[in-house]
Coordinates of C-alpha atoms and ligand atoms in Angstrom, one line a residue:
X117 CA -56.3 -23.6 -1.8
X118 CA -55.2 -21.1 0.8
X119 CA -56.8 -18.2 -1.1
X120 CA -60.1 -20.1 -1.0
X121 CA -60.0 -20.9 2.7
X122 CA -58.9 -17.4 3.7
X123 CA -62.3 -15.8 4.4
X124 CA -63.1 -18.5 7.0
X125 CA -59.6 -19.5 8.1
X126 CA -59.7 -17.9 11.5
X127 CA -63.1 -19.2 12.4
X128 CA -62.1 -22.8 11.4
X129 CA -58.9 -22.5 13.3
X130 CA -60.7 -21.6 16.5
X131 CA -63.4 -24.2 16.1
X132 CA -61.2 -27.1 15.0
X133 CA -58.5 -26.5 17.7
X134 CA -61.1 -25.7 20.4
X135 CA -59.4 -22.3 20.6
X136 CA -56.2 -24.0 21.7
X137 CA -54.2 -22.4 18.9
X138 CA -54.0 -19.2 20.9
X139 CA -52.4 -21.1 23.8
X140 CA -49.9 -22.8 21.4
X141 CA -48.9 -19.5 19.9
X142 CA -48.2 -18.0 23.3
X143 CA -46.1 -21.0 24.2
X144 CA -43.9 -20.5 21.1
X145 CA -43.4 -16.8 21.9
X146 CA -42.5 -17.7 25.5
X147 CA -40.0 -20.3 24.3
X148 CA -38.2 -17.8 22.0
X149 CA -37.4 -15.4 24.9
X150 CA -37.4 -12.4 22.6
X151 CA -35.7 -9.2 23.5
X152 CA -37.9 -6.0 23.3
X153 CA -35.9 -4.8 20.3
X154 CA -36.0 -8.1 18.4
X155 CA -36.3 -8.2 14.6
X156 CA -38.5 -11.2 13.9
X157 CA -39.6 -13.0 10.7
X158 CA -42.9 -15.0 10.7
X159 CA -42.9 -17.3 7.7
X160 CA -46.1 -18.7 6.2
X161 CA -47.8 -16.1 8.4
X162 CA -51.3 -16.7 6.8
X163 CA -53.8 -14.4 8.6
X164 CA -51.0 -13.4 11.0
X165 CA -52.0 -14.6 14.4
X166 CA -48.5 -15.6 15.5
X167 CA -47.0 -12.4 14.0
X168 CA -49.5 -10.3 15.9
X169 CA -48.8 -12.2 19.1
X170 CA -45.1 -11.6 18.7
X171 CA -45.6 -7.9 17.9
X172 CA -47.7 -7.5 21.0
X173 CA -45.1 -9.3 23.1
X174 CA -42.1 -7.4 22.0
X175 CA -43.8 -4.0 21.8
X176 CA -43.0 -1.0 19.4
X177 CA -39.2 -1.2 20.1
X178 CA -39.0 -4.4 18.0
X179 CA -40.1 -5.2 14.4
X180 CA -42.0 -8.2 12.9
X181 CA -42.0 -9.1 9.2
X182 CA -44.9 -11.3 8.3
X183 CA -44.4 -13.2 5.0
X184 CA -46.7 -15.4 3.0
X185 CA -47.1 -16.2 -0.7
X186 CA -50.9 -16.0 -0.5
X187 CA -52.2 -12.4 -0.7
X188 CA -55.8 -13.1 0.4
X189 CA -54.5 -14.6 3.7
X190 CA -51.9 -11.8 4.2
X191 CA -54.4 -8.9 3.8
X192 CA -56.5 -10.3 6.6
X193 CA -53.5 -10.3 8.8
X194 CA -52.6 -6.8 7.8
X195 CA -56.1 -5.6 8.6
X196 CA -56.2 -7.3 12.0
X197 CA -52.8 -5.8 12.9
X198 CA -53.9 -2.3 11.8
X199 CA -57.1 -2.6 13.9
X200 CA -54.9 -3.4 16.9
X201 CA -52.6 -0.4 16.1
X202 CA -49.5 -2.6 15.7
X203 CA -47.5 -0.4 13.4
X204 CA -44.3 -2.3 13.9
X205 CA -45.5 -5.3 11.8
X206 CA -44.8 -5.4 8.1
X207 CA -46.7 -7.6 5.6
X208 CA -44.9 -9.0 2.7
X209 CA -45.8 -11.4 -0.2
X210 CA -43.0 -13.8 -0.7
X211 CA -41.9 -17.4 -0.9
X212 CA -40.5 -19.1 2.2
X213 CA -38.2 -21.2 -0.1
X214 CA -36.5 -18.0 -1.6
X215 CA -36.5 -15.4 1.1
X216 CA -36.1 -11.8 -0.2
X217 CA -33.6 -10.8 2.6
X218 CA -29.9 -10.4 2.8
X219 CA -27.9 -12.8 5.1
X220 CA -28.1 -12.3 8.9
X221 CA -31.1 -10.0 9.0
X222 CA -33.3 -11.5 11.8
X223 CA -33.0 -12.3 15.5
X224 CA -35.7 -15.0 15.3
X225 CA -37.8 -16.8 12.8
X226 CA -41.1 -18.5 13.4
X227 CA -43.3 -20.8 11.3
X228 CA -46.8 -21.9 12.6
X229 CA -48.7 -24.6 10.8
X230 CA -46.7 -23.8 7.6
X231 CA -43.7 -26.1 7.4
X232 CA -46.0 -29.1 6.7
X233 CA -47.0 -27.4 3.4
X234 CA -43.6 -26.6 2.1
X235 CA -42.4 -28.9 -0.7
X236 CA -38.7 -28.7 0.2
X237 CA -38.3 -28.5 4.0
X238 CA -34.5 -28.9 4.0
X239 CA -34.3 -25.9 1.6
X240 CA -36.7 -23.9 3.9
X241 CA -34.3 -24.5 6.9
X242 CA -31.3 -23.5 4.8
X243 CA -33.0 -20.3 3.9
X244 CA -33.9 -19.6 7.6
X245 CA -30.3 -20.3 8.7
X246 CA -29.1 -17.9 6.0
X247 CA -31.2 -14.9 7.0
X248 CA -30.8 -15.4 10.8
X249 CA -28.1 -13.5 12.7
X250 CA -25.6 -15.6 14.7
X251 CA -27.3 -16.7 18.0
X252 CA -30.7 -16.2 16.3
X253 CA -33.4 -18.7 17.0
X254 CA -36.0 -20.6 14.9
X255 CA -39.2 -22.0 16.3
X256 CA -41.5 -24.2 14.2
X257 CA -45.0 -25.0 15.5
X258 CA -46.7 -27.8 13.6
X259 CA -49.7 -30.1 13.9
X260 CA -48.6 -33.6 14.6
X261 CA -50.1 -37.0 15.4
X262 CA -49.9 -37.9 19.1
X263 CA -47.3 -40.6 19.7
X264 CA -49.0 -42.5 22.5
X265 CA -51.7 -45.1 21.7
X266 CA -54.9 -43.9 23.4
X267 CA -54.4 -40.3 22.3
X268 CA -53.4 -41.4 18.8
X269 CA -56.7 -43.4 18.3
X270 CA -58.8 -40.5 19.6
X271 CA -56.9 -38.1 17.4
X272 CA -57.3 -40.2 14.3
X273 CA -61.0 -40.5 14.9
X274 CA -61.3 -36.7 15.2
X275 CA -58.9 -35.8 12.4
X276 CA -60.1 -38.3 9.8
X277 CA -63.9 -38.5 10.6
X278 CA -65.0 -35.3 12.4
X279 CA -62.7 -32.6 11.2
X280 CA -63.4 -33.0 7.5
X281 CA -67.2 -32.9 8.1
X282 CA -66.9 -29.6 10.0
X283 CA -64.6 -28.2 7.3
X284 CA -67.1 -29.3 4.6
X285 CA -70.0 -27.5 6.4
X286 CA -68.2 -24.3 7.2
X287 CA -65.5 -23.8 4.6
X288 CA -64.0 -25.5 1.5
X289 CA -64.3 -29.3 1.5
X290 CA -61.1 -30.3 -0.2
X291 CA -58.9 -28.1 2.0
X292 CA -60.2 -29.9 5.2
X293 CA -59.6 -33.3 3.6
X294 CA -56.1 -32.2 2.7
X295 CA -55.4 -31.0 6.3
X296 CA -55.5 -34.4 8.1
X297 CA -53.7 -36.1 5.1
X298 CA -50.9 -33.5 5.3
X299 CA -50.5 -34.2 9.0
X300 CA -50.4 -38.0 8.5
X301 CA -47.7 -37.5 5.9
X302 CA -45.7 -34.9 7.9
X303 CA -42.2 -36.2 8.7
X304 CA -41.7 -37.5 12.2
X305 CA -40.2 -35.3 15.0
X306 CA -36.7 -36.7 14.7
X307 CA -36.6 -36.2 10.9
X308 CA -37.5 -32.5 11.3
X309 CA -34.8 -32.1 13.9
X310 CA -32.4 -33.8 11.5
X311 CA -33.3 -31.3 8.7
X312 CA -32.6 -28.5 11.2
X313 CA -29.2 -29.9 12.2
X314 CA -28.2 -30.4 8.6
X315 CA -29.1 -26.8 7.8
X316 CA -26.6 -25.8 10.5
X317 CA -28.8 -25.3 13.6
X318 CA -27.4 -26.2 17.0
X319 CA -29.2 -26.9 20.3
X320 CA -32.1 -28.5 18.3
X321 CA -34.9 -29.8 20.5
X322 CA -38.6 -30.4 20.3
X323 CA -41.5 -30.3 22.7
X324 CA -45.0 -31.8 22.3
X325 CA -47.9 -29.7 23.6
X326 CA -51.5 -31.0 24.3
X327 CA -50.7 -34.7 24.3
X328 CA -48.7 -34.3 21.0
X329 CA -51.4 -32.8 18.9
X330 CA -48.8 -30.1 18.1
X331 CA -45.0 -30.1 18.4
X332 CA -42.6 -27.2 18.6
X333 CA -39.1 -27.5 17.2
X334 CA -36.5 -25.0 18.4
X335 CA -32.9 -24.4 17.1
X336 CA -30.2 -21.8 17.4
X337 CA -27.9 -20.6 14.6
X338 CA -24.3 -20.9 15.9
Ligands
LIG659 C1 -52.1 -23.5 7.5 S1 -51.6 -21.8 7.0 C2 -50.8 -21.2 8.5 C3 -51.1 -19.8 8.7 C4 -50.6 -19.2 10.0 N1 -49.1 -19.3 10.2 C5 -51.2 -19.7 11.2 O1 -50.6 -20.0 12.2 O2 -52.5 -19.9 11.2 C6 -50.2 -22.1 6.0 C7 -49.8 -20.9 5.2 O3 -48.6 -21.2 4.6 C8 -48.5 -20.4 3.4 N2 -47.5 -21.0 2.5 C9 -47.5 -22.2 2.0 N3 -46.4 -22.4 1.2 C10 -45.7 -21.2 1.2 C11 -44.5 -20.8 0.7 N4 -43.7 -21.6 -0.1 N5 -44.1 -19.5 0.9 C12 -44.9 -18.7 1.7 N6 -46.0 -19.0 2.3 C13 -46.4 -20.3 2.0 C14 -50.0 -20.5 2.8 O4 -50.3 -19.5 1.9 C15 -50.7 -20.4 4.2 O5 -51.1 -19.1 4.4

Protein backbone atom coordinates (compact mmCIF):
# COMPACT_ATOMS: atom_id res chain seq x y z
CA UNK A 1 0.00 0.00 0.00
CA UNK A 2 2.76 2.48 0.92
CA UNK A 3 4.61 1.73 -2.32
CA UNK A 4 1.45 2.60 -4.28
CA UNK A 5 0.84 5.89 -2.45
CA UNK A 6 4.51 6.97 -2.54
CA UNK A 7 4.35 9.09 -5.75
CA UNK A 8 1.64 11.37 -4.35
CA UNK A 9 2.27 10.92 -0.62
CA UNK A 10 3.75 14.41 -0.01
CA UNK A 11 1.03 16.16 -2.01
CA UNK A 12 -1.75 14.37 -0.11
CA UNK A 13 -0.04 15.06 3.23
CA UNK A 14 -0.02 18.78 2.52
CA UNK A 15 -3.60 18.90 1.22
CA UNK A 16 -5.20 16.64 3.84
CA UNK A 17 -3.44 18.30 6.79
CA UNK A 18 -3.88 21.83 5.34
CA UNK A 19 -0.06 22.01 5.51
CA UNK A 20 -0.22 21.64 9.31
CA UNK A 21 2.11 18.60 9.16
CA UNK A 22 5.14 20.90 8.82
CA UNK A 23 4.16 22.72 12.04
CA UNK A 24 3.62 19.40 13.87
CA UNK A 25 7.06 18.12 12.81
CA UNK A 26 8.74 21.34 13.99
CA UNK A 27 7.01 20.95 17.37
CA UNK A 28 8.39 17.40 17.73
CA UNK A 29 11.92 18.59 16.96
CA UNK A 30 11.53 21.42 19.48
CA UNK A 31 10.26 19.05 22.21
CA UNK A 32 13.27 16.74 21.78
CA UNK A 33 15.82 19.49 22.59
CA UNK A 34 18.49 17.84 20.45
CA UNK A 35 22.17 18.64 20.85
CA UNK A 36 24.02 19.72 17.65
CA UNK A 37 26.01 16.46 17.68
CA UNK A 38 22.96 14.23 18.26
CA UNK A 39 22.71 10.82 16.60
CA UNK A 40 19.03 10.42 15.75
CA UNK A 41 16.96 7.56 14.29
CA UNK A 42 13.71 8.37 12.45
CA UNK A 43 11.61 5.21 12.18
CA UNK A 44 8.93 4.66 9.52
CA UNK A 45 10.49 7.69 7.88
CA UNK A 46 8.48 7.38 4.65
CA UNK A 47 9.43 10.28 2.36
CA UNK A 48 11.59 11.64 5.17
CA UNK A 49 10.06 14.99 6.08
CA UNK A 50 10.75 14.58 9.80
CA UNK A 51 14.26 13.19 9.21
CA UNK A 52 14.99 16.21 6.98
CA UNK A 53 13.60 18.64 9.58
CA UNK A 54 15.83 17.05 12.25
CA UNK A 55 18.90 17.10 9.98
CA UNK A 56 18.33 20.80 9.26
CA UNK A 57 17.89 21.53 12.96
CA UNK A 58 20.98 19.73 14.27
CA UNK A 59 23.26 20.68 11.38
CA UNK A 60 26.24 18.73 9.98
CA UNK A 61 27.73 18.02 13.44
CA UNK A 62 24.98 15.45 14.04
CA UNK A 63 23.69 12.45 12.14
CA UNK A 64 20.20 11.20 11.19
CA UNK A 65 19.40 7.63 10.18
CA UNK A 66 16.08 7.43 8.32
CA UNK A 67 14.63 3.91 8.24
CA UNK A 68 11.60 2.46 6.45
CA UNK A 69 10.72 -0.94 5.01
CA UNK A 70 9.20 0.56 1.84
CA UNK A 71 11.88 1.47 -0.67
CA UNK A 72 9.68 3.60 -3.00
CA UNK A 73 8.94 5.91 -0.04
CA UNK A 74 12.55 5.95 1.10
CA UNK A 75 14.04 6.89 -2.29
CA UNK A 76 11.86 10.01 -2.38
CA UNK A 77 13.22 11.03 1.01
CA UNK A 78 16.78 10.36 -0.08
CA UNK A 79 16.33 12.48 -3.22
CA UNK A 80 14.76 15.38 -1.28
CA UNK A 81 17.58 15.32 1.25
CA UNK A 82 20.24 15.20 -1.49
CA UNK A 83 18.61 18.20 -3.23
CA UNK A 84 18.89 20.10 0.07
CA UNK A 85 22.55 19.10 0.50
CA UNK A 86 21.90 17.26 3.78
CA UNK A 87 24.84 14.84 3.66
CA UNK A 88 24.49 13.82 7.31
CA UNK A 89 21.25 11.86 6.71
CA UNK A 90 21.47 8.14 5.88
CA UNK A 91 18.60 6.20 4.29
CA UNK A 92 18.13 2.60 5.25
CA UNK A 93 15.63 -0.13 4.33
CA UNK A 94 14.66 -1.97 7.52
CA UNK A 95 11.92 -3.18 9.81
CA UNK A 96 10.98 -1.05 12.83
CA UNK A 97 10.19 -4.26 14.74
CA UNK A 98 13.69 -5.71 14.22
CA UNK A 99 16.12 -2.82 14.23
CA UNK A 100 19.48 -3.52 12.57
CA UNK A 101 21.52 -1.68 15.23
CA UNK A 102 23.48 -2.69 18.31
CA UNK A 103 22.23 -1.66 21.77
CA UNK A 104 22.59 1.98 22.89
CA UNK A 105 23.33 3.54 19.49
CA UNK A 106 21.09 6.66 19.35
CA UNK A 107 20.50 9.83 21.39
CA UNK A 108 16.92 10.14 20.16
CA UNK A 109 14.33 8.23 18.15
CA UNK A 110 11.32 9.68 16.36
CA UNK A 111 8.29 8.11 14.68
CA UNK A 112 5.82 10.28 12.74
CA UNK A 113 2.53 8.80 11.57
CA UNK A 114 4.13 5.36 11.63
CA UNK A 115 3.35 3.77 14.99
CA UNK A 116 -0.34 3.36 14.05
CA UNK A 117 0.69 0.99 11.26
CA UNK A 118 2.94 -1.28 13.31
CA UNK A 119 1.36 -4.63 14.12
CA UNK A 120 3.19 -5.03 17.43
CA UNK A 121 3.56 -1.66 19.16
CA UNK A 122 4.93 -3.02 22.49
CA UNK A 123 7.66 -4.79 20.48
CA UNK A 124 8.42 -1.53 18.62
CA UNK A 125 8.91 0.32 21.93
CA UNK A 126 11.11 -2.48 23.29
CA UNK A 127 13.30 -2.21 20.18
CA UNK A 128 13.45 1.59 20.55
CA UNK A 129 14.48 1.28 24.20
CA UNK A 130 17.18 -1.24 23.24
CA UNK A 131 18.90 0.96 20.64
CA UNK A 132 18.61 4.22 22.62
CA UNK A 133 21.51 5.37 24.81
CA UNK A 134 20.77 6.02 28.51
CA UNK A 135 19.02 9.44 28.78
CA UNK A 136 17.99 9.08 25.13
CA UNK A 137 14.53 10.33 24.18
CA UNK A 138 11.75 8.96 22.05
CA UNK A 139 9.04 11.09 20.43
CA UNK A 140 6.02 9.62 18.67
CA UNK A 141 3.82 11.91 16.57
CA UNK A 142 0.55 10.29 15.56
CA UNK A 143 -2.84 11.19 14.13
CA UNK A 144 -5.53 10.88 16.79
CA UNK A 145 -9.23 11.58 17.24
CA UNK A 146 -9.91 14.77 19.20
CA UNK A 147 -11.18 13.95 22.69
CA UNK A 148 -13.67 16.81 23.09
CA UNK A 149 -17.14 16.62 21.58
CA UNK A 150 -17.47 19.47 19.06
CA UNK A 151 -14.01 18.88 17.59
CA UNK A 152 -14.58 15.13 17.54
CA UNK A 153 -17.79 15.51 15.49
CA UNK A 154 -16.17 17.85 13.00
CA UNK A 155 -13.15 15.60 12.80
CA UNK A 156 -15.25 12.47 12.14
CA UNK A 157 -17.13 14.29 9.39
CA UNK A 158 -13.85 15.31 7.77
CA UNK A 159 -12.00 12.00 8.28
CA UNK A 160 -14.81 9.66 7.30
CA UNK A 161 -16.59 11.64 4.58
CA UNK A 162 -14.30 14.23 3.01
CA UNK A 163 -10.79 12.78 3.34
CA UNK A 164 -11.51 9.47 1.51
CA UNK A 165 -13.07 11.40 -1.40
CA UNK A 166 -9.96 13.59 -1.77
CA UNK A 167 -7.77 10.48 -1.50
CA UNK A 168 -9.79 8.67 -4.18
CA UNK A 169 -9.53 11.63 -6.57
CA UNK A 170 -5.84 12.33 -6.13
CA UNK A 171 -4.26 9.03 -5.10
CA UNK A 172 -5.07 5.41 -4.26
CA UNK A 173 -8.64 4.90 -2.99
CA UNK A 174 -8.12 2.01 -0.54
CA UNK A 175 -5.17 3.71 1.17
CA UNK A 176 -7.29 6.74 2.04
CA UNK A 177 -10.11 4.51 3.27
CA UNK A 178 -7.56 2.69 5.44
CA UNK A 179 -6.22 5.97 6.88
CA UNK A 180 -9.30 7.10 8.89
CA UNK A 181 -10.03 3.49 9.91
CA UNK A 182 -6.51 3.07 11.28
CA UNK A 183 -6.90 6.31 13.27
CA UNK A 184 -10.24 5.14 14.71
CA UNK A 185 -8.61 1.86 15.80
CA UNK A 186 -5.40 3.42 17.16
CA UNK A 187 -5.02 2.78 20.90
CA UNK A 188 -5.96 5.66 23.19
CA UNK A 189 -3.33 8.02 24.55
CA UNK A 190 -3.07 6.31 27.96
CA UNK A 191 -2.54 2.87 26.37
CA UNK A 192 0.33 4.14 24.21
CA UNK A 193 1.86 5.74 27.33
CA UNK A 194 1.46 2.40 29.10
CA UNK A 195 3.27 0.51 26.30
CA UNK A 196 6.13 2.99 26.65
CA UNK A 197 6.37 2.56 30.42
CA UNK A 198 6.30 -1.23 30.07
CA UNK A 199 9.19 -1.03 27.57
CA UNK A 200 11.16 0.76 30.31
CA UNK A 201 10.72 4.44 29.43
CA UNK A 202 10.48 7.00 32.22
CA UNK A 203 9.08 10.58 32.26
CA UNK A 204 6.41 9.43 29.80
CA UNK A 205 4.04 12.22 28.84
CA UNK A 206 1.86 13.23 25.93
CA UNK A 207 0.60 16.43 24.44
CA UNK A 208 -2.22 17.06 21.99
CA UNK A 209 -1.69 19.57 19.19
CA UNK A 210 -4.35 21.28 17.02
CA UNK A 211 -7.37 20.32 19.17
CA UNK A 212 -6.16 16.72 19.48
CA UNK A 213 -5.97 15.95 15.76
CA UNK A 214 -2.45 14.75 16.53
CA UNK A 215 -0.76 13.70 19.76
CA UNK A 216 2.95 13.59 20.65
CA UNK A 217 4.15 10.99 23.18
CA UNK A 218 7.56 11.58 24.75
CA UNK A 219 9.64 9.27 26.95
CA UNK A 220 13.19 9.00 28.30
CA UNK A 221 15.32 5.87 28.57
CA UNK A 222 16.62 5.76 32.16
C1 LIG B 1 2.05 7.13 7.02
S1 LIG B 1 3.70 6.82 6.57
C2 LIG B 1 4.58 8.01 7.52
C3 LIG B 1 5.80 8.52 6.83
C4 LIG B 1 6.55 9.65 7.50
N1 LIG B 1 7.10 9.29 8.78
C5 LIG B 1 5.77 10.93 7.61
O1 LIG B 1 5.88 11.58 8.65
O2 LIG B 1 5.11 11.33 6.65
C6 LIG B 1 4.06 5.32 7.42
C7 LIG B 1 5.37 4.70 7.00
O3 LIG B 1 5.65 3.60 7.88
C8 LIG B 1 6.32 2.60 7.14
N2 LIG B 1 6.24 1.34 7.89
C9 LIG B 1 5.13 0.67 8.26
N3 LIG B 1 5.47 -0.44 8.94
C10 LIG B 1 6.83 -0.46 9.02
C11 LIG B 1 7.77 -1.34 9.61
N4 LIG B 1 7.39 -2.44 10.27
N5 LIG B 1 9.07 -1.04 9.51
C12 LIG B 1 9.49 0.08 8.84
N6 LIG B 1 8.64 0.95 8.26
C13 LIG B 1 7.32 0.68 8.35
C14 LIG B 1 5.61 2.61 5.80
O4 LIG B 1 6.38 2.04 4.79
C15 LIG B 1 5.37 4.11 5.59
O5 LIG B 1 6.40 4.71 4.84
